[in-house]
Amino acid sequence: MNELKRITIISGHYGSGKTNFAVNLAFNLKKDYDKVAVADLDIVNPYFRTKDSIEDFNSRNIRLISSEYAGSNVDIPALPQEMYAITDDKSYQMIVDVGGDDRGALALGRLTPKILEENDYDMLLVVNCYRPLTPDVNSTIEVAKEIETACKIKFTGVINNSNLGELTTGEDVLTSLSYAEEIAKALNVKVKYTTVKQSLYGELKDKIKNLYPMTLQKKI
């Protein structure tokens, strides 16, 4: 794994797979850190949430911090007190799962001053060229800029999570590489990881730099 900062903020458009990446990242971080927490600030998408992995988190002693407004239509939610542990409890490696557009990113904005003050964070844009609303570089950059404006934090890296779920082939992943690289170039950052389901890792590990094998999140 590339070196990660204490706070890893993960955002992207609906269906990009950011929550699944957040869950897998938490599992991997737990191998190296005693105290790992996932903060679910995604108030936009009620269908795939970090809480769907609560049993797996509990079995690994990973802390889950979740907003009471998860899945609601509240535009600017008042964060519960526990959310401030993201910035106030520096003993944790924090993974922050942010909503899928500028409205979702508003929740993070409440914490932005302290995040910037600590300056030990990454803000990662999860992209998926196989989703209908982000099929090309321009549409994806538009989403990224809306998120940056809402939370007042710039992206520091790109996660290429282009996939078709269980139907994904190795060629699908290889085809997506130029898309992710163009997005990273436009944002003046690098592609930090390209994700792939475990069954394709052996096929692609010598073809793609910084390949990140993942298991798909189970829905409860």
PDB file of C-alpha atoms in Angstrom:
ATOM      1  CA  MET A   1       0.000   0.000   0.000  1.00  0.00           C
ATOM      2  CA  ASN A   2       1.095   3.542  -0.686  1.00  0.00           C
ATOM      3  CA  GLU A   3       1.760   5.568   2.442  1.00  0.00           C
ATOM      4  CA  LEU A   4      -1.501   6.970   3.785  1.00  0.00           C
ATOM      5  CA  LYS A   5      -2.122  10.032   5.908  1.00  0.00           C
ATOM      6  CA  ARG A   6      -3.986   9.871   9.230  1.00  0.00           C
ATOM      7  CA  ILE A   7      -7.254  10.957   7.609  1.00  0.00           C
ATOM      8  CA  THR A   8      -8.283   9.470   4.275  1.00  0.00           C
ATOM      9  CA  ILE A   9     -11.319  11.208   2.759  1.00  0.00           C
ATOM     10  CA  ILE A  10     -13.057   9.216   0.042  1.00  0.00           C
ATOM     11  CA  SER A  11     -15.553  10.751  -2.345  1.00  0.00           C
ATOM     12  CA  GLY A  12     -16.979  10.271  -5.824  1.00  0.00           C
ATOM     13  CA  HIS A  13     -20.211  10.136  -7.770  1.00  0.00           C
ATOM     14  CA  TYR A  14     -23.119   7.799  -6.959  1.00  0.00           C
ATOM     15  CA  GLY A  15     -22.218   4.247  -7.882  1.00  0.00           C
ATOM     16  CA  SER A  16     -18.502   4.905  -8.194  1.00  0.00           C
ATOM     17  CA  GLY A  17     -17.850   2.288  -5.510  1.00  0.00           C
ATOM     18  CA  LYS A  18     -16.327   4.613  -2.935  1.00  0.00           C
ATOM     19  CA  THR A  19     -18.026   2.907   0.000  1.00  0.00           C
ATOM     20  CA  ASN A  20     -16.761  -0.513  -1.071  1.00  0.00           C
ATOM     21  CA  PHE A  21     -13.264   0.944  -1.341  1.00  0.00           C
ATOM     22  CA  ALA A  22     -13.613   2.551   2.104  1.00  0.00           C
ATOM     23  CA  VAL A  23     -14.572  -0.803   3.633  1.00  0.00           C
ATOM     24  CA  ASN A  24     -11.665  -2.645   2.019  1.00  0.00           C
ATOM     25  CA  LEU A  25      -9.241   0.115   2.982  1.00  0.00           C
ATOM     26  CA  ALA A  26     -10.362  -0.140   6.598  1.00  0.00           C
ATOM     27  CA  PHE A  27      -9.759  -3.896   6.620  1.00  0.00           C
ATOM     28  CA  ASN A  28      -6.253  -3.424   5.226  1.00  0.00           C
ATOM     29  CA  LEU A  29      -5.376  -0.566   7.570  1.00  0.00           C
ATOM     30  CA  LYS A  30      -6.362  -2.711  10.532  1.00  0.00           C
ATOM     31  CA  LYS A  31      -3.465  -5.033   9.695  1.00  0.00           C
ATOM     32  CA  ASP A  32      -1.011  -2.218  10.486  1.00  0.00           C
ATOM     33  CA  TYR A  33      -2.830   0.024  12.967  1.00  0.00           C
ATOM     34  CA  ASP A  34      -4.463  -0.798  16.278  1.00  0.00           C
ATOM     35  CA  LYS A  35      -7.092   1.954  16.110  1.00  0.00           C
ATOM     36  CA  VAL A  36      -8.995   2.339  12.829  1.00  0.00           C
ATOM     37  CA  ALA A  37     -12.321   4.120  12.364  1.00  0.00           C
ATOM     38  CA  VAL A  38     -14.688   4.629   9.440  1.00  0.00           C
ATOM     39  CA  ALA A  39     -16.857   7.754   9.484  1.00  0.00           C
ATOM     40  CA  ASP A  40     -19.909   7.547   7.235  1.00  0.00           C
ATOM     41  CA  LEU A  41     -20.804  11.058   6.068  1.00  0.00           C
ATOM     42  CA  ASP A  42     -22.657   9.830   2.991  1.00  0.00           C
ATOM     43  CA  ILE A  43     -26.113  11.340   3.509  1.00  0.00           C
ATOM     44  CA  VAL A  44     -26.990  10.923  -0.160  1.00  0.00           C
ATOM     45  CA  ASN A  45     -27.026   7.212  -0.971  1.00  0.00           C
ATOM     46  CA  PRO A  46     -29.031   4.950   1.349  1.00  0.00           C
ATOM     47  CA  TYR A  47     -28.432   1.802  -0.705  1.00  0.00           C
ATOM     48  CA  PHE A  48     -24.773   0.961  -0.179  1.00  0.00           C
ATOM     49  CA  ARG A  49     -23.506   2.125   3.172  1.00  0.00           C
ATOM     50  CA  THR A  50     -20.581   1.366   5.436  1.00  0.00           C
ATOM     51  CA  LYS A  51     -23.065   0.162   8.064  1.00  0.00           C
ATOM     52  CA  ASP A  52     -23.803  -2.783   5.758  1.00  0.00           C
ATOM     53  CA  SER A  53     -20.415  -4.090   6.914  1.00  0.00           C
ATOM     54  CA  ILE A  54     -21.039  -3.535  10.626  1.00  0.00           C
ATOM     55  CA  GLU A  55     -20.573  -7.207  11.531  1.00  0.00           C
ATOM     56  CA  ASP A  56     -17.236  -7.317   9.713  1.00  0.00           C
ATOM     57  CA  PHE A  57     -16.173  -4.092  11.426  1.00  0.00           C
ATOM     58  CA  ASN A  58     -17.106  -5.431  14.839  1.00  0.00           C
ATOM     59  CA  SER A  59     -15.229  -8.680  14.279  1.00  0.00           C
ATOM     60  CA  ARG A  60     -12.092  -6.691  13.454  1.00  0.00           C
ATOM     61  CA  ASN A  61     -12.599  -4.077  16.197  1.00  0.00           C
ATOM     62  CA  ILE A  62     -12.984  -1.254  13.656  1.00  0.00           C
ATOM     63  CA  ARG A  63     -14.975   1.721  14.925  1.00  0.00           C
ATOM     64  CA  LEU A  64     -17.921   2.920  12.817  1.00  0.00           C
ATOM     65  CA  ILE A  65     -19.071   6.520  13.150  1.00  0.00           C
ATOM     66  CA  SER A  66     -22.375   7.179  11.386  1.00  0.00           C
ATOM     67  CA  SER A  67     -24.577  10.236  11.057  1.00  0.00           C
ATOM     68  CA  GLU A  68     -28.181  10.070  12.204  1.00  0.00           C
ATOM     69  CA  TYR A  69     -29.030  11.795   8.895  1.00  0.00           C
ATOM     70  CA  ALA A  70     -27.668   8.926   6.787  1.00  0.00           C
ATOM     71  CA  GLY A  71     -29.978   8.375   3.841  1.00  0.00           C
ATOM     72  CA  SER A  72     -32.089  11.461   4.524  1.00  0.00           C
ATOM     73  CA  ASN A  73     -32.697  14.468   2.279  1.00  0.00           C
ATOM     74  CA  VAL A  74     -31.368  17.023   4.757  1.00  0.00           C
ATOM     75  CA  ASP A  75     -29.179  19.461   2.846  1.00  0.00           C
ATOM     76  CA  ILE A  76     -26.875  20.618   5.674  1.00  0.00           C
ATOM     77  CA  PRO A  77     -27.007  18.070   8.477  1.00  0.00           C
ATOM     78  CA  ALA A  78     -26.034  18.918  12.034  1.00  0.00           C
ATOM     79  CA  LEU A  79     -23.253  16.490  12.831  1.00  0.00           C
ATOM     80  CA  PRO A  80     -23.643  14.378  15.968  1.00  0.00           C
ATOM     81  CA  GLN A  81     -20.938  14.909  18.552  1.00  0.00           C
ATOM     82  CA  GLU A  82     -19.215  11.623  17.682  1.00  0.00           C
ATOM     83  CA  MET A  83     -18.394  12.963  14.212  1.00  0.00           C
ATOM     84  CA  TYR A  84     -15.912  15.413  15.698  1.00  0.00           C
ATOM     85  CA  ALA A  85     -13.698  12.466  16.627  1.00  0.00           C
ATOM     86  CA  ILE A  86     -12.555  12.591  12.988  1.00  0.00           C
ATOM     87  CA  THR A  87     -10.442  15.635  13.799  1.00  0.00           C
ATOM     88  CA  ASP A  88     -10.284  15.592  17.590  1.00  0.00           C
ATOM     89  CA  ASP A  89      -9.152  12.012  18.319  1.00  0.00           C
ATOM     90  CA  LYS A  90      -5.782  11.749  16.632  1.00  0.00           C
ATOM     91  CA  SER A  91      -5.138   8.262  17.977  1.00  0.00           C
ATOM     92  CA  TYR A  92      -7.263   6.856  15.127  1.00  0.00           C
ATOM     93  CA  GLN A  93      -6.515   6.227  11.481  1.00  0.00           C
ATOM     94  CA  MET A  94      -9.673   7.752  10.028  1.00  0.00           C
ATOM     95  CA  ILE A  95     -11.430   6.836   6.797  1.00  0.00           C
ATOM     96  CA  VAL A  96     -14.167   9.298   5.874  1.00  0.00           C
ATOM     97  CA  ASP A  97     -16.827   8.204   3.371  1.00  0.00           C
ATOM     98  CA  VAL A  98     -18.289  11.394   1.877  1.00  0.00           C
ATOM     99  CA  GLY A  99     -21.486  11.816  -0.131  1.00  0.00           C
ATOM    100  CA  GLY A 100     -21.670  11.439  -3.871  1.00  0.00           C
ATOM    101  CA  ASP A 101     -22.079  15.086  -4.910  1.00  0.00           C
ATOM    102  CA  ASP A 102     -21.674  18.645  -3.659  1.00  0.00           C
ATOM    103  CA  ARG A 103     -24.676  18.298  -1.319  1.00  0.00           C
ATOM    104  CA  GLY A 104     -23.135  15.263   0.326  1.00  0.00           C
ATOM    105  CA  ALA A 105     -19.792  17.030   0.658  1.00  0.00           C
ATOM    106  CA  LEU A 106     -21.393  19.847   2.673  1.00  0.00           C
ATOM    107  CA  ALA A 107     -21.345  17.564   5.726  1.00  0.00           C
ATOM    108  CA  LEU A 108     -17.566  17.360   5.515  1.00  0.00           C
ATOM    109  CA  GLY A 109     -17.283  21.136   5.235  1.00  0.00           C
ATOM    110  CA  ARG A 110     -18.080  21.505   8.925  1.00  0.00           C
ATOM    111  CA  LEU A 111     -14.796  19.739   9.689  1.00  0.00           C
ATOM    112  CA  THR A 112     -12.673  21.287   6.954  1.00  0.00           C
ATOM    113  CA  PRO A 113     -10.885  23.967   9.051  1.00  0.00           C
ATOM    114  CA  LYS A 114      -9.510  21.428  11.531  1.00  0.00           C
ATOM    115  CA  ILE A 115      -8.620  18.952   8.768  1.00  0.00           C
ATOM    116  CA  LEU A 116      -6.639  21.615   6.941  1.00  0.00           C
ATOM    117  CA  GLU A 117      -5.013  22.781  10.178  1.00  0.00           C
ATOM    118  CA  GLU A 118      -3.765  19.278  11.018  1.00  0.00           C
ATOM    119  CA  ASN A 119      -2.644  18.831   7.385  1.00  0.00           C
ATOM    120  CA  ASP A 120      -2.369  15.039   7.632  1.00  0.00           C
ATOM    121  CA  TYR A 121      -4.986  13.957   5.118  1.00  0.00           C
ATOM    122  CA  ASP A 122      -5.626  12.654   1.629  1.00  0.00           C
ATOM    123  CA  MET A 123      -8.777  13.441  -0.337  1.00  0.00           C
ATOM    124  CA  LEU A 124      -9.294  10.665  -2.888  1.00  0.00           C
ATOM    125  CA  LEU A 125     -11.647  10.788  -5.870  1.00  0.00           C
ATOM    126  CA  VAL A 126     -13.108   7.372  -6.696  1.00  0.00           C
ATOM    127  CA  VAL A 127     -13.968   7.115 -10.403  1.00  0.00           C
ATOM    128  CA  ASN A 128     -15.804   4.521 -12.475  1.00  0.00           C
ATOM    129  CA  CYS A 129     -16.084   5.041 -16.238  1.00  0.00           C
ATOM    130  CA  TYR A 130     -18.771   2.358 -16.450  1.00  0.00           C
ATOM    131  CA  ARG A 131     -21.344   4.413 -14.540  1.00  0.00           C
ATOM    132  CA  PRO A 132     -23.856   6.305 -16.725  1.00  0.00           C
ATOM    133  CA  LEU A 133     -23.357   9.726 -15.119  1.00  0.00           C
ATOM    134  CA  THR A 134     -19.532   9.689 -15.321  1.00  0.00           C
ATOM    135  CA  PRO A 135     -18.736   7.940 -18.614  1.00  0.00           C
ATOM    136  CA  ASP A 136     -16.065  10.422 -19.694  1.00  0.00           C
ATOM    137  CA  VAL A 137     -13.368  12.664 -18.282  1.00  0.00           C
ATOM    138  CA  ASN A 138     -15.287  15.954 -18.548  1.00  0.00           C
ATOM    139  CA  SER A 139     -18.378  14.718 -16.681  1.00  0.00           C
ATOM    140  CA  THR A 140     -16.220  13.235 -13.939  1.00  0.00           C
ATOM    141  CA  ILE A 141     -14.162  16.410 -13.537  1.00  0.00           C
ATOM    142  CA  GLU A 142     -17.377  18.418 -13.242  1.00  0.00           C
ATOM    143  CA  VAL A 143     -18.475  16.238 -10.315  1.00  0.00           C
ATOM    144  CA  ALA A 144     -15.031  16.513  -8.717  1.00  0.00           C
ATOM    145  CA  LYS A 145     -15.042  20.317  -8.878  1.00  0.00           C
ATOM    146  CA  GLU A 146     -18.526  20.478  -7.326  1.00  0.00           C
ATOM    147  CA  ILE A 147     -17.345  18.311  -4.420  1.00  0.00           C
ATOM    148  CA  GLU A 148     -14.177  20.370  -3.909  1.00  0.00           C
ATOM    149  CA  THR A 149     -16.166  23.602  -3.855  1.00  0.00           C
ATOM    150  CA  ALA A 150     -18.682  22.253  -1.345  1.00  0.00           C
ATOM    151  CA  CYS A 151     -16.199  20.872   1.192  1.00  0.00           C
ATOM    152  CA  LYS A 152     -13.381  23.377   0.456  1.00  0.00           C
ATOM    153  CA  ILE A 153     -10.747  20.651   0.162  1.00  0.00           C
ATOM    154  CA  LYS A 154      -8.865  19.754  -3.028  1.00  0.00           C
ATOM    155  CA  PHE A 155      -8.482  16.181  -4.169  1.00  0.00           C
ATOM    156  CA  THR A 156      -4.990  14.774  -3.673  1.00  0.00           C
ATOM    157  CA  GLY A 157      -5.362  11.540  -5.634  1.00  0.00           C
ATOM    158  CA  VAL A 158      -7.568   9.357  -7.821  1.00  0.00           C
ATOM    159  CA  ILE A 159      -8.792   5.816  -7.190  1.00  0.00           C
ATOM    160  CA  ASN A 160      -9.630   4.052 -10.450  1.00  0.00           C
ATOM    161  CA  ASN A 161     -12.503   1.790  -9.430  1.00  0.00           C
ATOM    162  CA  SER A 162     -13.902   1.268 -12.934  1.00  0.00           C
ATOM    163  CA  ASN A 163     -15.825  -1.985 -12.873  1.00  0.00           C
ATOM    164  CA  LEU A 164     -19.002  -3.804 -13.842  1.00  0.00           C
ATOM    165  CA  GLY A 165     -19.371  -5.691 -10.585  1.00  0.00           C
ATOM    166  CA  GLU A 166     -19.054  -9.458 -10.837  1.00  0.00           C
ATOM    167  CA  LEU A 167     -19.147  -9.185 -14.642  1.00  0.00           C
ATOM    168  CA  THR A 168     -15.872  -7.221 -14.774  1.00  0.00           C
ATOM    169  CA  THR A 169     -13.150  -8.665 -16.998  1.00  0.00           C
ATOM    170  CA  GLY A 170      -9.455  -7.926 -17.055  1.00  0.00           C
ATOM    171  CA  GLU A 171      -9.916  -6.091 -20.345  1.00  0.00           C
ATOM    172  CA  ASP A 172     -12.546  -3.841 -18.729  1.00  0.00           C
ATOM    173  CA  VAL A 173      -9.996  -2.746 -16.142  1.00  0.00           C
ATOM    174  CA  LEU A 174      -7.209  -2.233 -18.679  1.00  0.00           C
ATOM    175  CA  THR A 175      -9.491  -0.160 -20.905  1.00  0.00           C
ATOM    176  CA  SER A 176     -10.256   2.204 -18.008  1.00  0.00           C
ATOM    177  CA  LEU A 177      -6.638   3.156 -17.290  1.00  0.00           C
ATOM    178  CA  SER A 178      -6.397   6.054 -19.743  1.00  0.00           C
ATOM    179  CA  TYR A 179      -9.670   7.500 -18.406  1.00  0.00           C
ATOM    180  CA  ALA A 180      -8.320   7.551 -14.856  1.00  0.00           C
ATOM    181  CA  GLU A 181      -4.967   8.983 -15.911  1.00  0.00           C
ATOM    182  CA  GLU A 182      -6.645  11.842 -17.803  1.00  0.00           C
ATOM    183  CA  ILE A 183      -8.742  12.712 -14.754  1.00  0.00           C
ATOM    184  CA  ALA A 184      -5.671  12.684 -12.512  1.00  0.00           C
ATOM    185  CA  LYS A 185      -3.802  14.912 -14.961  1.00  0.00           C
ATOM    186  CA  ALA A 186      -6.689  17.396 -15.069  1.00  0.00           C
ATOM    187  CA  LEU A 187      -6.710  17.576 -11.266  1.00  0.00           C
ATOM    188  CA  ASN A 188      -2.892  17.738 -11.094  1.00  0.00           C
ATOM    189  CA  VAL A 189      -2.708  14.591  -8.950  1.00  0.00           C
ATOM    190  CA  LYS A 190      -1.794  10.928  -9.477  1.00  0.00           C
ATOM    191  CA  VAL A 191      -3.762   7.705  -9.730  1.00  0.00           C
ATOM    192  CA  LYS A 192      -3.090   6.250  -6.291  1.00  0.00           C
ATOM    193  CA  TYR A 193      -4.653   2.822  -6.894  1.00  0.00           C
ATOM    194  CA  THR A 194      -6.502   0.859  -9.539  1.00  0.00           C
ATOM    195  CA  THR A 195      -8.868  -1.531  -7.812  1.00  0.00           C
ATOM    196  CA  VAL A 196      -9.784  -4.991  -8.998  1.00  0.00           C
ATOM    197  CA  LYS A 197     -11.808  -7.870  -7.631  1.00  0.00           C
ATOM    198  CA  GLN A 198      -9.713 -10.587  -6.018  1.00  0.00           C
ATOM    199  CA  SER A 199     -10.324 -13.119  -8.805  1.00  0.00           C
ATOM    200  CA  LEU A 200      -8.652 -10.818 -11.383  1.00  0.00           C
ATOM    201  CA  TYR A 201      -5.641  -9.831  -9.303  1.00  0.00           C
ATOM    202  CA  GLY A 202      -3.381 -12.632 -10.552  1.00  0.00           C
ATOM    203  CA  GLU A 203      -4.188 -11.827 -14.168  1.00  0.00           C
ATOM    204  CA  LEU A 204      -3.471  -8.096 -13.849  1.00  0.00           C
ATOM    205  CA  LYS A 205      -0.849  -7.700 -11.123  1.00  0.00           C
ATOM    206  CA  ASP A 206       2.056  -7.514 -13.600  1.00  0.00           C
ATOM    207  CA  LYS A 207       0.186  -5.229 -16.016  1.00  0.00           C
ATOM    208  CA  ILE A 208      -1.089  -2.432 -13.760  1.00  0.00           C
ATOM    209  CA  LYS A 209       0.872  -0.314 -11.309  1.00  0.00           C
ATOM    210  CA  ASN A 210      -0.477  -0.030  -7.747  1.00  0.00           C
ATOM    211  CA  LEU A 211      -3.179  -2.641  -8.275  1.00  0.00           C
ATOM    212  CA  TYR A 212      -5.474  -2.950  -5.261  1.00  0.00           C
ATOM    213  CA  PRO A 213      -7.419  -6.228  -4.821  1.00  0.00           C
ATOM    214  CA  MET A 214     -10.843  -5.921  -3.168  1.00  0.00           C
ATOM    215  CA  THR A 215     -13.759  -8.024  -2.047  1.00  0.00           C
ATOM    216  CA  LEU A 216     -17.256  -6.768  -2.863  1.00  0.00           C
ATOM    217  CA  GLN A 217     -19.244  -5.371   0.060  1.00  0.00           C
ATOM    218  CA  LYS A 218     -22.148  -7.506   1.189  1.00  0.00           C
ATOM    219  CA  LYS A 219     -25.565  -5.838   1.326  1.00  0.00           C
ATOM    220  CA  ILE A 220     -27.634  -6.422   4.483  1.00  0.00           C
TER     221      ILE A 220
END
